[in-house]
Coordinates of C-alpha atoms (C1' of nucleotides) in Angstrom, one line a residue:
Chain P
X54 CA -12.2 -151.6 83.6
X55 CA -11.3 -148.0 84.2
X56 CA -9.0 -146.5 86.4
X57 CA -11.1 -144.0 88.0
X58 CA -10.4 -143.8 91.3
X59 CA -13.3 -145.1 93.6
X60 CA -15.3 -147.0 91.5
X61 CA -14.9 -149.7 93.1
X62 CA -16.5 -148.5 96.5
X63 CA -19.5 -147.1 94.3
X64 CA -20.3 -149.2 91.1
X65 CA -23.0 -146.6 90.3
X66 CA -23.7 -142.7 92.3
X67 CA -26.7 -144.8 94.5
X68 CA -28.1 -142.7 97.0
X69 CA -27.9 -139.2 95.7
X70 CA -28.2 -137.3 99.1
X71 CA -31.8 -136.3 99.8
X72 CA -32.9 -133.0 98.6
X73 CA -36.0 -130.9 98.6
X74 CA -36.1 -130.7 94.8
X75 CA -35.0 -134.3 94.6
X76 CA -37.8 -134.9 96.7
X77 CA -40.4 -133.2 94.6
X78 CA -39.1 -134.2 91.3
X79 CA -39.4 -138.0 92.1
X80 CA -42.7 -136.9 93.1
X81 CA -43.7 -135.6 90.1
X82 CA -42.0 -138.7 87.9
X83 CA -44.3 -140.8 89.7
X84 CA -46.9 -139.1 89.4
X85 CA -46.1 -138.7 85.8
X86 CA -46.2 -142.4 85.4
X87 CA -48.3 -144.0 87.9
X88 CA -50.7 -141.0 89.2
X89 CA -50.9 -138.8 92.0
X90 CA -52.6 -141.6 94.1
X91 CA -49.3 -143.4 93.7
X92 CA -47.2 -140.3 95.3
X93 CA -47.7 -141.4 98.9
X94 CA -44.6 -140.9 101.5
X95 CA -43.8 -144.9 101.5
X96 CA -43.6 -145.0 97.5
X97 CA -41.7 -142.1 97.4
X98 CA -39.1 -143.2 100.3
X99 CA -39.3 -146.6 97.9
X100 CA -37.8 -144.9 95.2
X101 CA -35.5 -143.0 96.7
X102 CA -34.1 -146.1 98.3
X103 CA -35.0 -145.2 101.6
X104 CA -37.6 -145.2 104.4
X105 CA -40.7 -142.7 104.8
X106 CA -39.7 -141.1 108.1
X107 CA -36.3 -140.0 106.2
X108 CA -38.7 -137.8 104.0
X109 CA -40.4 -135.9 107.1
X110 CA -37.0 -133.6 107.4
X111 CA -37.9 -132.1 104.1
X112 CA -41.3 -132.6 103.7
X113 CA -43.6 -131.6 106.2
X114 CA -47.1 -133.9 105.5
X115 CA -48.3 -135.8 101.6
X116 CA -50.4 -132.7 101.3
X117 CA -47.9 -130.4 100.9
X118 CA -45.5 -132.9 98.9
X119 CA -48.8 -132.8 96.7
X120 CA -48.8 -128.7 96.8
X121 CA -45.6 -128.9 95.8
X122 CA -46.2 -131.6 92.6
X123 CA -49.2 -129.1 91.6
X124 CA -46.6 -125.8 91.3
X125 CA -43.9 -127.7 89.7
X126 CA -46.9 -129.3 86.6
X127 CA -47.9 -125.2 86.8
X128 CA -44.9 -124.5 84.7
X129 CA -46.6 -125.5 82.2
X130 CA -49.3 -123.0 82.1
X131 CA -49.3 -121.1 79.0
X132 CA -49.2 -117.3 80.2
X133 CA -50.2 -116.0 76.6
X134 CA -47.5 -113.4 76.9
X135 CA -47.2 -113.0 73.2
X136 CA -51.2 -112.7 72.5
X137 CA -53.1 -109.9 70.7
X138 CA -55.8 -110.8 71.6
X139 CA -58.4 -108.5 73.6
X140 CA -57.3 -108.7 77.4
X141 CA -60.9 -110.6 78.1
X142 CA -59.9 -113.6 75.2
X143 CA -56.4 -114.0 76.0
X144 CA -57.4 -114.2 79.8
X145 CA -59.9 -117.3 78.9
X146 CA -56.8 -118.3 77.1
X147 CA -54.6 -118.3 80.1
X148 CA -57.5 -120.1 81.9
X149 CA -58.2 -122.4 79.4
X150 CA -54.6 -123.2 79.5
X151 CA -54.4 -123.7 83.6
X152 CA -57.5 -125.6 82.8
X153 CA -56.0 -128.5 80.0
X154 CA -53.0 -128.7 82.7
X155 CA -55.5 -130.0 85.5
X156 CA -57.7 -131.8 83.4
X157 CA -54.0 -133.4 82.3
X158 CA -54.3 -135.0 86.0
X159 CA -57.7 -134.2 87.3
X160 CA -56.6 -136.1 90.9
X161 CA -54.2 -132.9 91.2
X162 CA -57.0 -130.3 90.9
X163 CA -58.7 -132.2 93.5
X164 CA -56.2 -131.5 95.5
X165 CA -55.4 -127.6 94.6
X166 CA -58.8 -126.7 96.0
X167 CA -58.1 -127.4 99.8
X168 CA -54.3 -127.0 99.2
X169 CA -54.7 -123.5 98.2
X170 CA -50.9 -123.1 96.2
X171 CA -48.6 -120.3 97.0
X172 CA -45.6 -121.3 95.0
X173 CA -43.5 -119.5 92.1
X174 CA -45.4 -121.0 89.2
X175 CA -48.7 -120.3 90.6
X176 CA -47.9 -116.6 91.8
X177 CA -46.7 -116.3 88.1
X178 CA -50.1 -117.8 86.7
X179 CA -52.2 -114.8 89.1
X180 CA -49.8 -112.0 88.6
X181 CA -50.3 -112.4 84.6
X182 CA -54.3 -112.7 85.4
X183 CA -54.5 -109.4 87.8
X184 CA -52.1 -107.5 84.9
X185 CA -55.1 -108.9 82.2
X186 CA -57.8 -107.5 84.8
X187 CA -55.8 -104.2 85.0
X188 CA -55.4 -103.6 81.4
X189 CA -59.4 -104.0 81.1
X190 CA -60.0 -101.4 84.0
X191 CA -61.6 -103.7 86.6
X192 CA -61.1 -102.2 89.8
X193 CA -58.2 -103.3 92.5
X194 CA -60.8 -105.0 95.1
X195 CA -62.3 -106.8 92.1
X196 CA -59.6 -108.0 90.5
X197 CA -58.1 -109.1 93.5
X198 CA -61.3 -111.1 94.7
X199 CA -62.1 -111.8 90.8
X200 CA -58.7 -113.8 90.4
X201 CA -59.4 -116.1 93.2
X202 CA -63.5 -116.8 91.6
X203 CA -61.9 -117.5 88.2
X204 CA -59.2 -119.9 89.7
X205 CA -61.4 -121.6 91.9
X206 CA -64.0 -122.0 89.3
X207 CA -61.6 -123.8 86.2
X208 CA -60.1 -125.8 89.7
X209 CA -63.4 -127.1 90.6
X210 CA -64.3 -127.7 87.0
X211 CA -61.3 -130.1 86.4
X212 CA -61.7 -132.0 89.8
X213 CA -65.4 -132.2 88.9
X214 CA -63.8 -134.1 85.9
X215 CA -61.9 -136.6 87.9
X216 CA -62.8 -139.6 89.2
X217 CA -60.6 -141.9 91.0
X218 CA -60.6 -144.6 88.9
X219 CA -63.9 -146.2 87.7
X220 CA -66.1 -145.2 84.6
X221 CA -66.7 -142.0 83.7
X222 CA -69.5 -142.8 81.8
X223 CA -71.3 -144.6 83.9
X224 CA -71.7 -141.5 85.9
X225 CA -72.9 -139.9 83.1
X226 CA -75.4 -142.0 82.2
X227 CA -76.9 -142.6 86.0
X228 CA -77.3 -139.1 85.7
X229 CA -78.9 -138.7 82.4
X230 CA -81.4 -141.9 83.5
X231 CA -82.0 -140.0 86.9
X232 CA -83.0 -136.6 84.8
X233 CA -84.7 -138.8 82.4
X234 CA -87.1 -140.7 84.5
X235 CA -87.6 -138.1 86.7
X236 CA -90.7 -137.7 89.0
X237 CA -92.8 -134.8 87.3
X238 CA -94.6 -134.0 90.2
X239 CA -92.0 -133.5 92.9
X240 CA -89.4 -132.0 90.4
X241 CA -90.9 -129.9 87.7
X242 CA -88.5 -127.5 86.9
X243 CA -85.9 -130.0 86.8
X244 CA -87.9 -132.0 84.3
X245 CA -88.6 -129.1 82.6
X246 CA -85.1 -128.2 81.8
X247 CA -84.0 -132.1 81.9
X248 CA -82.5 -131.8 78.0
X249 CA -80.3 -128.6 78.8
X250 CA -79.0 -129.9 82.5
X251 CA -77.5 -132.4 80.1
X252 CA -76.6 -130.3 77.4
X253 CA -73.1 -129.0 76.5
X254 CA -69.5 -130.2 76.5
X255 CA -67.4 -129.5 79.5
X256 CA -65.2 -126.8 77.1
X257 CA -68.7 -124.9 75.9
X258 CA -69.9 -124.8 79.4
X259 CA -66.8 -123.5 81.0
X260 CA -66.2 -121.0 78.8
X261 CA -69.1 -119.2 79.0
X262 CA -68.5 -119.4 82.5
X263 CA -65.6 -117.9 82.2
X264 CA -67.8 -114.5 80.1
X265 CA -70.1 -115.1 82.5
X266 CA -67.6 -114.1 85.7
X267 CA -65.3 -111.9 83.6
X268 CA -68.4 -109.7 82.2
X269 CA -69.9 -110.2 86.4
X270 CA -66.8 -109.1 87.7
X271 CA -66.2 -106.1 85.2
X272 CA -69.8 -105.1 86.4
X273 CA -70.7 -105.9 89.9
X274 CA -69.1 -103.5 92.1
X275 CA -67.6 -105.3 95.3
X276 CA -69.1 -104.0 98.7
X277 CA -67.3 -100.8 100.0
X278 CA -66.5 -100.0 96.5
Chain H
X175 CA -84.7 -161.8 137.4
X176 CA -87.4 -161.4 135.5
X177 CA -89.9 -163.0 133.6
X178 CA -89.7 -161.7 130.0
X179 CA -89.2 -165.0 127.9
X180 CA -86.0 -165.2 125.6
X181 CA -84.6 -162.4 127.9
X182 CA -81.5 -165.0 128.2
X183 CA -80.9 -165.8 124.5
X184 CA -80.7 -161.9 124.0
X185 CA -80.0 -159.2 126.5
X186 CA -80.7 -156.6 124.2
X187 CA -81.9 -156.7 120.6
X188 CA -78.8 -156.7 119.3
X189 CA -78.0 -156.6 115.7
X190 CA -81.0 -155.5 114.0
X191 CA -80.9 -156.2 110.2
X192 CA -78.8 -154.7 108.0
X193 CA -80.6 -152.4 106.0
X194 CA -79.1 -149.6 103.5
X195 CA -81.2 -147.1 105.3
X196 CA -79.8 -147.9 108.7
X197 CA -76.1 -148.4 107.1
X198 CA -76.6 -144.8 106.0
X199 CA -78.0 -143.7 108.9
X200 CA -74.8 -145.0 111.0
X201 CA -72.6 -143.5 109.1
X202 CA -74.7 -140.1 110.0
X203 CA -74.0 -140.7 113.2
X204 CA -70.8 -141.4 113.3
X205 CA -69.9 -138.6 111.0
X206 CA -71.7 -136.1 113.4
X207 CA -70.3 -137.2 116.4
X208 CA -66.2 -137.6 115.1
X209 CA -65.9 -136.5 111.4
X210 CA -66.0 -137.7 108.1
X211 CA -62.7 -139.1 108.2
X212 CA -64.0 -141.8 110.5
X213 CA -66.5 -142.7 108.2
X214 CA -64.8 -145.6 106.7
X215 CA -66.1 -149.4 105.7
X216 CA -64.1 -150.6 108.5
X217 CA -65.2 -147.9 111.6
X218 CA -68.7 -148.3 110.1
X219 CA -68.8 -152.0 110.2
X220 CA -68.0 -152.0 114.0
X221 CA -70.3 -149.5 114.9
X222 CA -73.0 -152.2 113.0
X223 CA -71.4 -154.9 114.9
X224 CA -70.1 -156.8 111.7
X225 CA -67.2 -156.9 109.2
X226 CA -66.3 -154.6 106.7
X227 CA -67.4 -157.3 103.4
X228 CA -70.6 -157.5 104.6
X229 CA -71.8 -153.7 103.7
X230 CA -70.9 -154.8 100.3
X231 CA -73.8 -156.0 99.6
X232 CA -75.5 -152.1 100.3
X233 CA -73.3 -149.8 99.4
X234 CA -70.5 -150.0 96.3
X235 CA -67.9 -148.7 97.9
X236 CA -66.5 -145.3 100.0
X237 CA -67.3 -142.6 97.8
X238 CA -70.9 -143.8 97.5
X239 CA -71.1 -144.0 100.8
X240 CA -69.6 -140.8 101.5
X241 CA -72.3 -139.5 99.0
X242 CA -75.2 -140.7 100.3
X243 CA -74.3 -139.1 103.6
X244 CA -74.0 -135.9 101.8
X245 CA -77.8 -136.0 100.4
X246 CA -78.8 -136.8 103.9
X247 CA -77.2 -133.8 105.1
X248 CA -78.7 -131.6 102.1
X249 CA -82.4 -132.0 103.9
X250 CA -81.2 -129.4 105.8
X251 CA -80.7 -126.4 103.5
X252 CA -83.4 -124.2 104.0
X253 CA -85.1 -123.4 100.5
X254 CA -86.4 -119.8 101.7
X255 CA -90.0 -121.3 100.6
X256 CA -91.8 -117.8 102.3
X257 CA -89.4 -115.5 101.6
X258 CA -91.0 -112.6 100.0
X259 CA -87.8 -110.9 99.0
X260 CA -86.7 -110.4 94.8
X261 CA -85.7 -113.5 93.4
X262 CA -82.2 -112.7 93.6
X263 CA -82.1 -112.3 97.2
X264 CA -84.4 -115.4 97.5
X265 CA -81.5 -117.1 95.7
X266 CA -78.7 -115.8 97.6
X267 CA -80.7 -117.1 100.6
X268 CA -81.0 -120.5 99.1
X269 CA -76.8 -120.7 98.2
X270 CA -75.8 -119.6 101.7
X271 CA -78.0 -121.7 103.9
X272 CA -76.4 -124.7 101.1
X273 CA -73.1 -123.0 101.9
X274 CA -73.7 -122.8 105.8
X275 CA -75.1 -127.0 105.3
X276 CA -71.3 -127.7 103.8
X277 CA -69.2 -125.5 106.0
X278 CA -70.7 -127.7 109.5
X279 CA -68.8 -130.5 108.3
X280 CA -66.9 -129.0 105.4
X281 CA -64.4 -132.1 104.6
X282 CA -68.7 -132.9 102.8
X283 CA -67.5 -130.6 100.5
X284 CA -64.5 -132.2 99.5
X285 CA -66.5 -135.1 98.5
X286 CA -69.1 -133.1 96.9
X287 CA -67.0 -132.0 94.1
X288 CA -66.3 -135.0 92.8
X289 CA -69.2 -137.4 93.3
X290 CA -71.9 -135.1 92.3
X291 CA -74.9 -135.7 94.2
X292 CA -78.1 -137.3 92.4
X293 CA -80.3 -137.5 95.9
X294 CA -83.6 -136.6 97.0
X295 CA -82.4 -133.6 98.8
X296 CA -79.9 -132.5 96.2
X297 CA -82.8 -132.4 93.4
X298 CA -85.2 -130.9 95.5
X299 CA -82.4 -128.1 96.2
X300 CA -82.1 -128.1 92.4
X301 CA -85.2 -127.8 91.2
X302 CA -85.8 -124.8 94.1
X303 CA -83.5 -122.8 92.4
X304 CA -84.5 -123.4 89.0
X305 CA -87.5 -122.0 90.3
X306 CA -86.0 -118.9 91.2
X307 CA -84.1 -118.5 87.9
X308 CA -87.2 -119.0 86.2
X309 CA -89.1 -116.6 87.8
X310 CA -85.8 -114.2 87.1
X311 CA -86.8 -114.4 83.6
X312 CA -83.5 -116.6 82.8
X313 CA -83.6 -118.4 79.9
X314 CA -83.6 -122.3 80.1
X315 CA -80.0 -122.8 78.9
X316 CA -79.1 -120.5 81.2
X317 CA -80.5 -121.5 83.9
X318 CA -79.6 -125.3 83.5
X319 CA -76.0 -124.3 83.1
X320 CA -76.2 -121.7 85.6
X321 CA -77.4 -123.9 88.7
X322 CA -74.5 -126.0 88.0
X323 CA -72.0 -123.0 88.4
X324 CA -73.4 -121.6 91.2
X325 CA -74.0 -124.8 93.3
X326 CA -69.6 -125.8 92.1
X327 CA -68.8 -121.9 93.5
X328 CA -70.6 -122.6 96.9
X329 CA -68.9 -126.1 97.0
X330 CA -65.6 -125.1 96.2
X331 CA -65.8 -122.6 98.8
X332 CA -66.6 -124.5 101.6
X333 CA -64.8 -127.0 100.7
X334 CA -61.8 -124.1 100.4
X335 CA -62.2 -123.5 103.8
X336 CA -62.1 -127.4 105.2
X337 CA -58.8 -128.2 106.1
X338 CA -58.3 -131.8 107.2
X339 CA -57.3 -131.6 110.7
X340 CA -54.5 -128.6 111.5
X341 CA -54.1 -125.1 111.6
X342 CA -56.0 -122.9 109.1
X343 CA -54.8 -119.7 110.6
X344 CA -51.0 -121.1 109.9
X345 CA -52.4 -121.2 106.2
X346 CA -53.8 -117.8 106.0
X347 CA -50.5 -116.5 108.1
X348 CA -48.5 -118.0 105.5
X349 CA -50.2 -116.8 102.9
X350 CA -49.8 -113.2 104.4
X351 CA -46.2 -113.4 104.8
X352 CA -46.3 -114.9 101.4
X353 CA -47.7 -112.0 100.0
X354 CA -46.5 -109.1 102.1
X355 CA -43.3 -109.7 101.4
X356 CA -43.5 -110.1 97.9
X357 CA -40.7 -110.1 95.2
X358 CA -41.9 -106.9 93.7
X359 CA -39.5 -107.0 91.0
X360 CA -41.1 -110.8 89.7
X361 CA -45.0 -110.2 91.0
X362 CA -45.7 -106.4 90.1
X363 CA -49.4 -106.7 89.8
X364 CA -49.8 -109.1 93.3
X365 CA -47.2 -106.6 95.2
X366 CA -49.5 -103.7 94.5
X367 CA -52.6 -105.6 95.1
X368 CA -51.3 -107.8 97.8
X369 CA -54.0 -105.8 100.6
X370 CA -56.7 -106.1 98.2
X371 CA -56.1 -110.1 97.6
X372 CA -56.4 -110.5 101.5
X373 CA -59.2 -108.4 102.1
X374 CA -62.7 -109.3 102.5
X375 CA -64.3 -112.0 105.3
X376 CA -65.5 -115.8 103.3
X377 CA -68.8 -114.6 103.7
X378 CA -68.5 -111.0 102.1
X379 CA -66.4 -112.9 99.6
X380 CA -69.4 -114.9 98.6
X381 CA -71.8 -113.0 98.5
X382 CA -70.3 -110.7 96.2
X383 CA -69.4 -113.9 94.0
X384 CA -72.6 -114.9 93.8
X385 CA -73.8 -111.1 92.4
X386 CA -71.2 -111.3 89.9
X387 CA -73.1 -115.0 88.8
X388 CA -76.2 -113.9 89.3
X389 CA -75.9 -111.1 87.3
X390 CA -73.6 -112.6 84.7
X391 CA -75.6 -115.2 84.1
X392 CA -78.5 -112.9 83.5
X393 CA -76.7 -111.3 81.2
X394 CA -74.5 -113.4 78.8
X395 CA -76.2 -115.9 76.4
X396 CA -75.1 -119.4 76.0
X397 CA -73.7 -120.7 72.5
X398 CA -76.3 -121.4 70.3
X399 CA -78.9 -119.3 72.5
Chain N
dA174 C1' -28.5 -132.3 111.6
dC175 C1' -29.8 -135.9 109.2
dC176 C1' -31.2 -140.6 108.6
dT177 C1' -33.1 -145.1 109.9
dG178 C1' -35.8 -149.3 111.5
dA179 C1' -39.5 -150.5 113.6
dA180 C1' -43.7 -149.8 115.3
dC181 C1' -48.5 -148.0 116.0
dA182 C1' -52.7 -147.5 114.3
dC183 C1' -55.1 -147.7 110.8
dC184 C1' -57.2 -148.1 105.5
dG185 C1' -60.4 -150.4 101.0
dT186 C1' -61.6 -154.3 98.9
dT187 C1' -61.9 -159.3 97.6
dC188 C1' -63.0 -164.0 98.1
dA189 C1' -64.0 -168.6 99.5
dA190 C1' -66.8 -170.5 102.7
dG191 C1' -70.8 -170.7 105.3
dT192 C1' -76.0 -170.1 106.5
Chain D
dA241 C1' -79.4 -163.8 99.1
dC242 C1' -76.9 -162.5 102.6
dC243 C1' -73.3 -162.6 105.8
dT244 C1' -68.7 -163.6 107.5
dG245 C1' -63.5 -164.4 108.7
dA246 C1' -59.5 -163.9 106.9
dA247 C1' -56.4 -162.3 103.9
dC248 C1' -54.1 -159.1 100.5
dA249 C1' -52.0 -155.1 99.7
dC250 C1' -51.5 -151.1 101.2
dC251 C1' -51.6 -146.2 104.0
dG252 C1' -49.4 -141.7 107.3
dT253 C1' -46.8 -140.5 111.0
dT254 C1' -44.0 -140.9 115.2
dC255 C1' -40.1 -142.0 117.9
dA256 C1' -36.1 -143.8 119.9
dA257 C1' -31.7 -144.9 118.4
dG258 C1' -28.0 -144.3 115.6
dT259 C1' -24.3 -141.6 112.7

DNA sequence: ACCTGAACACCGTTCAAGT
DNA sequence: ACCTGAACACCGTTCAAGT
């Protein structure tokens, strides 16, 4: 059909040669479009038209192919760069914004939390969080231990927000029947505060967390200090 | 040999009943003796001397299973009943001997962020430390959304420092090369607080971050409060 | 050095069939 | 109602052998 030389041998470029990036970036197209519980080393090898073992020269174990996944979906993190906002607002922006990223694929935060990530994106997302601390005079031991609380705490918050597969609100609602019906006698304080253990979206209730440890943090001297 | 009758239709009393109690019991065992990981359908269904289906009829399926082997280990946090210290030391007492529950078997914790426990042992643990915020003088809203964040910070930490099966020194000596040799020019704000950000023991860590809640929470007022 | 096939040692869950 | 065997549809990782 065409005279370029070759194409005979190759009707199509099949089998780029493996790469790192290549790697990772059919990672994250899967999980894109099937999930992260789909990005396991035979699926991957599967769409790279080859075996698993051939991935285990670039890739040392799934968890760090999933560390990996998780700094490449933190490019999307919205640093606020251009916000004049006070520093404490536009850092619960920043948060809120690492925050809508996991709860884009909850099964990722699950993973961040063991995983803890040390790549470009994520270095990026807590250099922009210590210069927020530092421009509202929290103190170097505190903003470097405060960085990791706030992380951890919007991380834990979107996994908490993940299940596998099954019903959310069925969870819920087991819950709210448990509180509900609950036995007076042994729990009273639970009963007691049974409507506001229930009360508040996930968004209201993480960001007054977020006061809560920013104003703590600003306040509470670390020991040594 | 001897006389005992029925000695020759059974040996031993072999297979007693399944019962949830004693499927959740097993799984106890066996995740004392070699980890959570082996505490799957199929290792638990030999252990019990059957297949895998039948615990289908007790349990719904891994994570609840995993779950109620979490409230089972709860009975053991110590709930500082006769402490006479402040409230706020009571309450630090209550989070670390949680904390030091999790960390003994800390791939528990994992699991704990996701299925959020509803047990016996969980509520109890609870309602213990809505007891203590209430005697703090912490408003109900407060204190309902406040038991929530500090129970998620103890979890995540543990769970932080549960690594599935290799090297968590490799980790942290990654992370410290990571960070010592920092692009300066791209990270200015981790570069100049890369000592701070490794500084500080888990347990120093934690105690600090649960000040900075305590306190916080003391402090800031929910929405609508 | 990189890639591969094949194997090892597992998983969770479902379902038809039995008691 | 409870229990079972067998099957379905997968896993991660290693390793000897090839190129």
């Amino acid at each position: 059909m065409n005279g370029r030389k070759g194409i005979s041998r190759r009707e199509r470029p099949a089998k780029p040669a493996l790469t790192r990036p290549g790697i990772v970036d059919a990672a994250v197209g899967i999980m894109r479009t099937e999930g992260l519980q789909k990005v396991t080393m035979r699926r991957l090898a599967q769409e790279l038209d080859t075996g698993p073992a051939s991935l285990y020269v670039y890739v040392a174990n799934t968890a760090e192919l999933h560390a990996a996944v998780l700094d490449e979906m933190l490019g999307d993190v919205d640093l606020a760069e251009s916000s004049d906002q006070q520093w404490r607002d536009t850092l619960v922006e920043v948060l809120m914004s690492y925050l809508s990223v996991l709860l884009a694929n909850p099964q990722l935060a699950r993973s961040a939390i063991t995983a803890r990530p040390t790549g470009r994106n994520y270095l990026r997302m807590v250099d922009r969080i210590l210069e927020l601390l530092d421009r509202g005079g929290v103190p170097a031991r505190r903003a470097a231990w405060g960085v990791d609380l706030l992380l951890q705490t919007a991380t834990a918050s979107a996994a908490e927000h993940a299940e596998p597969t099954p019903g959310t609100d069925e969870d819920w609602a087991a819950l709210s029947r448990t509180l509900q019906d609950i036995d007076a006698e042994r729990y009273p304080h639970v009963e007691r505060l049974a409507d506001d253990l229930l009360s508040g979206s996930p968004t209201d209730r993480l960001t007054w967390a977020f006061r809560v440890l920013i104003d703590g943090l600003h306040d509470t001297p670390a020991p040594g200090e």
